[in-house]
């Protein structure tokens, strides 16, 4: 690996005979990228972004055995070695061998080992036989490429949030955030059999997108979501106390804003505290939303190091379970690929996936930052445009 902005110095010179070069077919703009662009992380200037990568194999290293030139593949955003204890336990989000500083790594992401991102024409993927999910039929893959492009991150991440929250047949579910991850979580909740899926957000355009595929919605700018959730659940809720959901998912993360009169004020613990309030005793909360250990733009000194005023006592009293951290994409991506290929889910439609050329990425970032109800997919070689 060569030196460059954000590359971990201990990784410079690292040999990757197990890697491949991909011609980028699709590389998505993610809300996590947006945090770095806003200056809300310690990411250095010049870091090549892009951890949501779908590509065509154009070259393979001498140690690559099973992946072939011409394969169309999905790249999990987690970089993992397949050899360490955590990888063998399917905890690929905290691989022990790819980031010299700490467990866990990702392409084009701050403090994640310095591997170069995929918002480019070509990208190198290490440990290719292990990391890559090969699509079984090239033509079929290209026909469904916008859906399959969601397998790199947001679809498994949303699904992981729901699985972590115990969503199953008949569940009532509240999802905080109607951005792409929140919409992917809502899609996943239906796929898992939820009876009611409620999505809360401040952005009415994004809430309309959630309603377009059957979600109930709560505009938290109108106040605390509890009363609105109560109206939606009605008699199907628990008999004791206010109606509460079985499961909740935080798809917002550390740049959360308040509710009602505080909707314009950043309050990073708001979502977590409201989910503990809304979730029934014995329920579970999945937290795929990003929380960081370094936030230069944090609202106070505590927030700048990821320390938030969370009502843990409330969660403890209600016996809530919490699952945090990166989604281990490889745990879910093949099964979700099969759901896409066999028309059991329309994830691209639900998140309003929109392909744009690579040179329009800056405008895509600006529009997304302003709340556009879209999931922008960069198309460096025009391979998606030819299909639409």
Coordinates of C-alpha atoms in Angstrom, one line a residue:
X1 CA 0.0 0.0 0.0
X2 CA 1.3 3.5 -0.9
X3 CA 1.3 6.5 1.5
X4 CA -1.4 9.1 1.1
X5 CA -3.9 11.2 3.1
X6 CA -5.4 9.1 5.9
X7 CA -3.3 6.0 5.1
X8 CA -2.1 4.4 8.3
X9 CA 1.7 4.6 8.4
X10 CA 2.0 1.0 9.6
X11 CA 0.1 -0.1 6.4
X12 CA 2.5 1.7 4.0
X13 CA 4.3 -0.9 2.0
X14 CA 1.9 -3.7 3.0
X15 CA 1.8 -6.3 0.2
X16 CA -1.6 -7.5 -1.1
X17 CA -1.0 -10.5 -3.4
X18 CA -4.5 -11.6 -2.1
X19 CA -6.1 -8.5 -3.6
X20 CA -7.9 -7.6 -6.8
X21 CA -8.4 -4.5 -8.8
X22 CA -12.1 -3.5 -9.5
X23 CA -13.5 -1.3 -12.2
X24 CA -16.0 0.6 -10.2
X25 CA -19.6 -0.1 -11.4
X26 CA -21.3 1.7 -8.5
X27 CA -20.0 3.6 -5.5
X28 CA -22.6 5.2 -3.2
X29 CA -22.6 8.4 -1.2
X30 CA -23.3 7.5 2.5
X31 CA -24.3 9.6 5.4
X32 CA -21.1 8.5 7.1
X33 CA -19.2 10.1 4.3
X34 CA -21.2 13.3 4.9
X35 CA -20.0 13.4 8.5
X36 CA -16.4 13.6 7.2
X37 CA -17.3 16.2 4.5
X38 CA -18.9 18.4 7.1
X39 CA -15.8 18.3 9.2
X40 CA -17.4 16.4 12.0
X41 CA -14.6 13.8 12.2
X42 CA -10.8 13.9 12.3
X43 CA -10.6 12.9 8.6
X44 CA -7.6 14.6 6.8
X45 CA -8.1 16.7 3.7
X46 CA -7.5 14.7 0.6
X47 CA -8.8 11.3 1.9
X48 CA -10.4 9.4 -0.9
X49 CA -13.9 8.5 0.3
X50 CA -16.2 5.7 -0.6
X51 CA -16.9 2.5 1.3
X52 CA -20.0 1.4 -0.6
X53 CA -18.5 -0.3 -3.7
X54 CA -19.8 -2.6 -6.4
X55 CA -17.4 -3.5 -9.2
X56 CA -16.1 -5.7 -12.0
X57 CA -12.9 -7.6 -11.4
X58 CA -10.3 -6.5 -13.9
X59 CA -7.1 -7.9 -12.4
X60 CA -6.2 -10.4 -9.7
X61 CA -3.2 -10.9 -7.4
X62 CA -1.2 -14.1 -7.6
X63 CA -2.7 -15.5 -4.4
X64 CA -6.3 -15.0 -5.5
X65 CA -7.8 -18.5 -6.2
X66 CA -11.5 -18.3 -6.8
X67 CA -12.4 -14.8 -8.0
X68 CA -12.1 -14.3 -11.7
X69 CA -11.6 -11.4 -14.1
X70 CA -15.0 -10.3 -15.4
X71 CA -16.9 -11.2 -12.2
X72 CA -19.4 -8.6 -10.9
X73 CA -19.0 -8.4 -7.2
X74 CA -20.3 -6.6 -4.1
X75 CA -17.7 -5.3 -1.6
X76 CA -18.6 -5.3 2.1
X77 CA -17.7 -2.0 3.6
X78 CA -15.9 -3.8 6.4
X79 CA -12.4 -4.8 5.4
X80 CA -11.6 -8.2 7.0
X81 CA -8.9 -10.8 6.8
X82 CA -10.9 -14.0 7.2
X83 CA -8.2 -15.4 9.4
X84 CA -8.5 -13.8 12.9
X85 CA -10.7 -14.9 15.8
X86 CA -13.3 -12.3 15.1
X87 CA -13.6 -13.0 11.4
X88 CA -14.0 -16.7 12.2
X89 CA -16.8 -15.8 14.6
X90 CA -18.5 -13.8 11.7
X91 CA -17.7 -10.5 13.5
X92 CA -16.1 -9.0 10.4
X93 CA -16.8 -5.4 11.6
X94 CA -14.0 -5.8 14.2
X95 CA -11.3 -7.7 12.3
X96 CA -8.1 -7.8 14.2
X97 CA -5.6 -7.7 11.3
X98 CA -6.5 -4.9 8.9
X99 CA -6.2 -1.8 11.0
X100 CA -2.9 -1.4 13.0
X101 CA -4.6 1.0 15.5
X102 CA -7.7 -0.8 16.6
X103 CA -10.1 -3.5 15.5
X104 CA -12.3 -2.8 12.5
X105 CA -11.6 -1.2 9.1
X106 CA -13.3 0.3 6.1
X107 CA -12.5 1.8 2.7
X108 CA -12.0 5.6 2.6
X109 CA -12.9 6.1 6.2
X110 CA -11.2 8.1 9.0
X111 CA -9.2 6.1 11.5
X112 CA -10.2 2.8 9.7
X113 CA -6.7 1.7 8.6
X114 CA -6.3 4.1 5.8
X115 CA -7.4 1.8 2.9
X116 CA -8.2 3.9 -0.2
X117 CA -11.9 4.5 -0.9
X118 CA -13.9 3.6 -3.9
X119 CA -15.4 6.9 -5.1
X120 CA -13.1 6.6 -8.1
X121 CA -12.8 4.7 -11.3
X122 CA -10.9 1.8 -9.9
X123 CA -10.2 0.4 -6.4
X124 CA -8.1 -2.3 -4.8
X125 CA -9.8 -4.9 -2.5
X126 CA -7.6 -7.0 -0.3
X127 CA -8.3 -10.6 0.8
X128 CA -10.5 -10.8 -2.3
X129 CA -11.5 -14.5 -2.1
X130 CA -12.8 -13.8 1.4
X131 CA -14.3 -10.3 1.1
X132 CA -16.0 -10.3 -2.3
X133 CA -19.6 -11.5 -2.8
X134 CA -19.8 -12.7 -6.4
X135 CA -23.1 -12.3 -8.2
X136 CA -24.0 -15.6 -9.9
X137 CA -25.1 -14.2 -13.3
X138 CA -23.5 -11.1 -14.8
X139 CA -26.5 -10.1 -16.9
X140 CA -29.0 -10.6 -14.1
X141 CA -26.7 -8.6 -11.8
X142 CA -26.6 -5.6 -14.2
X143 CA -30.4 -5.7 -14.6
X144 CA -30.7 -5.3 -10.8
X145 CA -27.6 -3.3 -10.2
X146 CA -29.2 -0.4 -8.3
X147 CA -30.7 -2.9 -5.8
X148 CA -27.5 -4.9 -5.6
X149 CA -25.5 -1.8 -5.0
X150 CA -27.2 -1.4 -1.6
X151 CA -25.6 -4.7 -0.4
X152 CA -22.3 -3.1 0.4
X153 CA -23.6 -1.2 3.4
X154 CA -27.1 0.3 4.0
X155 CA -29.3 -2.8 3.3
X156 CA -27.3 -5.1 5.6
X157 CA -26.8 -2.3 8.1
X158 CA -30.6 -1.6 8.3
X159 CA -31.2 -5.3 8.5
X160 CA -28.7 -5.7 11.2
X161 CA -30.3 -2.9 13.2
X162 CA -33.7 -4.8 13.0
X163 CA -32.2 -8.2 13.8
X164 CA -30.4 -6.6 16.7
X165 CA -33.7 -5.1 17.9
X166 CA -35.4 -8.5 17.8
X167 CA -37.8 -7.7 14.9
X168 CA -39.8 -10.7 13.9
X169 CA -43.3 -11.7 12.7
X170 CA -45.9 -9.4 14.2
X171 CA -43.4 -6.9 15.7
X172 CA -44.2 -3.2 16.2
X173 CA -41.1 -1.2 15.3
X174 CA -40.0 2.4 15.6
X175 CA -37.1 3.6 13.4
X176 CA -35.5 6.9 14.1
X177 CA -34.3 8.5 10.9
X178 CA -35.7 8.4 7.4
X179 CA -32.4 8.7 5.6
X180 CA -31.2 5.8 3.5
X181 CA -30.2 3.6 6.4
X182 CA -33.5 4.3 8.2
X183 CA -35.4 3.4 5.0
X184 CA -33.3 0.3 4.6
X185 CA -34.1 -0.6 8.2
X186 CA -37.8 -0.1 7.5
X187 CA -37.6 -2.3 4.4
X188 CA -35.8 -4.9 6.5
X189 CA -38.5 -4.8 9.2
X190 CA -41.2 -5.6 6.7
X191 CA -38.9 -8.4 5.2
X192 CA -38.6 -9.8 8.8
X193 CA -42.4 -9.8 9.2
X194 CA -43.1 -6.7 11.3
X195 CA -46.8 -5.8 11.7
X196 CA -46.3 -2.1 12.1
X197 CA -43.3 0.0 11.0
X198 CA -43.1 3.6 12.2
X199 CA -40.5 6.0 10.9
X200 CA -39.6 9.3 12.7
X201 CA -37.8 12.2 11.1
X202 CA -37.7 16.0 10.8
X203 CA -37.7 16.0 7.0
X204 CA -41.2 15.7 5.5
X205 CA -39.8 14.7 2.0
X206 CA -38.0 11.8 3.6
X207 CA -41.1 10.8 5.6
X208 CA -43.1 10.8 2.3
X209 CA -40.6 8.4 0.9
X210 CA -41.1 6.1 3.9
X211 CA -44.9 6.3 3.4
X212 CA -44.5 5.3 -0.2
X213 CA -43.8 1.7 0.7
X214 CA -46.2 1.3 3.7
X215 CA -44.6 2.8 6.7
X216 CA -46.4 4.9 9.3
X217 CA -44.6 8.2 10.0
X218 CA -43.9 10.6 12.8
X219 CA -42.7 14.1 12.3
X220 CA -40.6 14.8 15.4
X221 CA -40.5 18.5 14.6
X222 CA -44.1 18.5 15.9
X223 CA -43.0 17.3 19.3
X224 CA -41.9 14.2 21.2
X225 CA -42.8 11.1 19.2
X226 CA -44.4 9.2 22.0
X227 CA -47.9 10.7 21.6
X228 CA -47.8 10.2 17.8
X229 CA -46.7 6.6 18.3
X230 CA -49.6 6.1 20.7
X231 CA -52.1 7.4 18.1
X232 CA -50.7 5.0 15.5
X233 CA -50.6 1.9 17.7
X234 CA -53.9 2.4 19.4
X235 CA -55.5 -0.7 20.9
X236 CA -52.7 -3.0 19.6
X237 CA -50.3 -1.6 22.2
X238 CA -49.7 -2.9 25.8
X239 CA -52.5 -2.3 28.2
X240 CA -50.4 -0.8 31.0
X241 CA -49.0 2.7 30.5
X242 CA -48.5 4.4 27.1
X243 CA -48.4 2.3 24.0
X244 CA -44.8 1.1 23.4
X245 CA -43.1 -0.6 20.5
X246 CA -41.4 -4.0 20.7
X247 CA -38.3 -2.9 18.9
X248 CA -36.5 0.3 18.0
X249 CA -33.7 1.2 15.6
X250 CA -31.4 4.3 15.8
X251 CA -30.6 5.2 12.2
X252 CA -29.6 8.8 13.1
X253 CA -26.4 8.7 15.1
X254 CA -24.4 11.5 16.8
X255 CA -25.6 14.5 14.8
X256 CA -29.1 14.1 16.1
X257 CA -31.4 17.0 16.7
X258 CA -34.0 17.6 19.3
X259 CA -37.8 17.3 19.0
X260 CA -40.5 19.9 18.8
X261 CA -39.1 23.3 19.8
X262 CA -35.6 21.9 19.9
X263 CA -35.8 20.6 16.3
X264 CA -33.1 23.1 15.1
X265 CA -30.8 22.3 18.0
X266 CA -28.2 19.5 18.0
X267 CA -28.8 17.2 20.9
X268 CA -26.7 14.1 20.3
X269 CA -28.4 11.9 23.0
X270 CA -31.9 12.7 21.9
X271 CA -32.6 9.7 19.8
X272 CA -31.1 7.1 22.2
X273 CA -33.1 8.6 25.1
X274 CA -36.3 8.7 23.1
X275 CA -35.9 5.1 22.0
X276 CA -35.5 3.9 25.6
X277 CA -38.7 5.8 26.4
X278 CA -40.6 4.3 23.4
X279 CA -39.5 0.7 23.7
X280 CA -41.4 -1.7 25.9
X281 CA -39.9 -3.3 28.9
X282 CA -37.9 -6.3 27.8
X283 CA -37.6 -4.9 24.3
X284 CA -34.4 -4.3 22.3
X285 CA -32.7 -1.4 20.6
X286 CA -30.5 -1.7 17.5
X287 CA -28.0 1.1 17.0
X288 CA -26.6 1.1 13.5
X289 CA -26.4 4.9 13.6
X290 CA -22.9 6.2 13.8
X291 CA -21.3 7.4 17.0
X292 CA -17.7 8.6 17.1
X293 CA -14.9 9.0 19.6
X294 CA -13.6 12.2 18.0
X295 CA -16.0 15.0 16.8
X296 CA -14.3 18.4 16.4
X297 CA -17.8 20.0 15.9
X298 CA -19.4 18.5 19.0
X299 CA -21.8 20.7 21.0
X300 CA -19.6 20.5 24.1
X301 CA -16.4 19.0 25.4
X302 CA -18.1 15.7 26.3
X303 CA -19.6 15.3 22.9
X304 CA -16.3 16.0 21.2
X305 CA -15.0 12.7 22.6
X306 CA -18.3 10.8 22.2
X307 CA -19.5 11.1 25.7
X308 CA -23.3 11.6 25.8
X309 CA -25.9 12.2 28.5
X310 CA -27.7 8.9 28.0
X311 CA -30.4 7.7 30.4
X312 CA -28.9 4.3 30.9
X313 CA -30.8 4.0 34.2
X314 CA -34.0 4.0 32.2
X315 CA -32.8 1.3 29.8
X316 CA -31.5 -0.8 32.7
X317 CA -34.9 -0.5 34.6
X318 CA -36.7 -1.6 31.5
X319 CA -34.3 -4.5 30.8
X320 CA -33.5 -3.2 27.3
X321 CA -30.8 -4.8 25.3
X322 CA -28.6 -2.7 23.1
X323 CA -26.4 -3.6 20.1
X324 CA -24.0 -1.1 18.7
X325 CA -21.1 -1.0 16.2
X326 CA -20.4 -1.7 12.6
X327 CA -22.7 -4.1 10.8
X328 CA -20.9 -7.3 10.0
X329 CA -22.0 -7.1 6.3
X330 CA -20.9 -10.7 5.4
X331 CA -23.3 -12.1 8.0
X332 CA -26.2 -10.9 5.8
X333 CA -25.2 -9.9 2.3
X334 CA -25.7 -13.2 0.5
X335 CA -29.2 -13.8 1.9
X336 CA -30.2 -10.3 1.1
X337 CA -28.7 -10.7 -2.4
X338 CA -31.0 -13.8 -2.9
X339 CA -34.0 -11.7 -1.8
X340 CA -33.2 -9.1 -4.4
X341 CA -32.5 -11.6 -7.2
X342 CA -35.8 -13.4 -6.6
X343 CA -37.8 -10.2 -6.4
X344 CA -38.7 -10.4 -2.7
X345 CA -37.6 -6.9 -2.0
X346 CA -37.2 -3.6 -3.9
X347 CA -34.6 -1.8 -1.8
X348 CA -33.5 0.6 -4.6
X349 CA -37.1 1.9 -5.0
X350 CA -37.6 2.2 -1.3
X351 CA -34.5 4.3 -0.7
X352 CA -35.0 6.2 -4.0
X353 CA -31.6 5.2 -5.4
X354 CA -30.5 7.7 -8.0
X355 CA -27.5 7.2 -10.3
X356 CA -25.3 10.2 -11.2
X357 CA -21.9 10.5 -12.9
X358 CA -18.8 10.6 -10.8
X359 CA -18.1 14.2 -11.8
X360 CA -21.5 15.2 -10.2
X361 CA -20.5 13.8 -6.8
X362 CA -20.0 17.3 -5.3
X363 CA -23.5 18.3 -6.2
X364 CA -24.8 14.9 -4.9
X365 CA -23.1 15.6 -1.6
X366 CA -24.6 19.1 -1.4
X367 CA -28.1 17.8 -2.2
X368 CA -27.9 15.0 0.3
X369 CA -26.6 17.3 3.0
X370 CA -29.7 19.5 2.4
X371 CA -32.0 16.6 3.0
X372 CA -32.8 15.2 -0.4
X373 CA -34.8 12.0 -0.1
X374 CA -32.5 10.0 -2.3
X375 CA -29.6 7.6 -2.1
X376 CA -27.0 8.8 -4.6
X377 CA -25.1 6.2 -6.5
X378 CA -22.0 7.3 -8.4
X379 CA -21.6 5.7 -11.9
X380 CA -18.0 6.3 -12.9
X381 CA -18.1 4.4 -16.2
X382 CA -21.7 4.9 -17.2
X383 CA -22.5 1.2 -16.7
X384 CA -25.6 1.9 -14.7
X385 CA -26.8 4.7 -17.0
X386 CA -26.8 2.2 -19.9
X387 CA -29.4 0.1 -18.0
X388 CA -31.8 2.9 -17.1

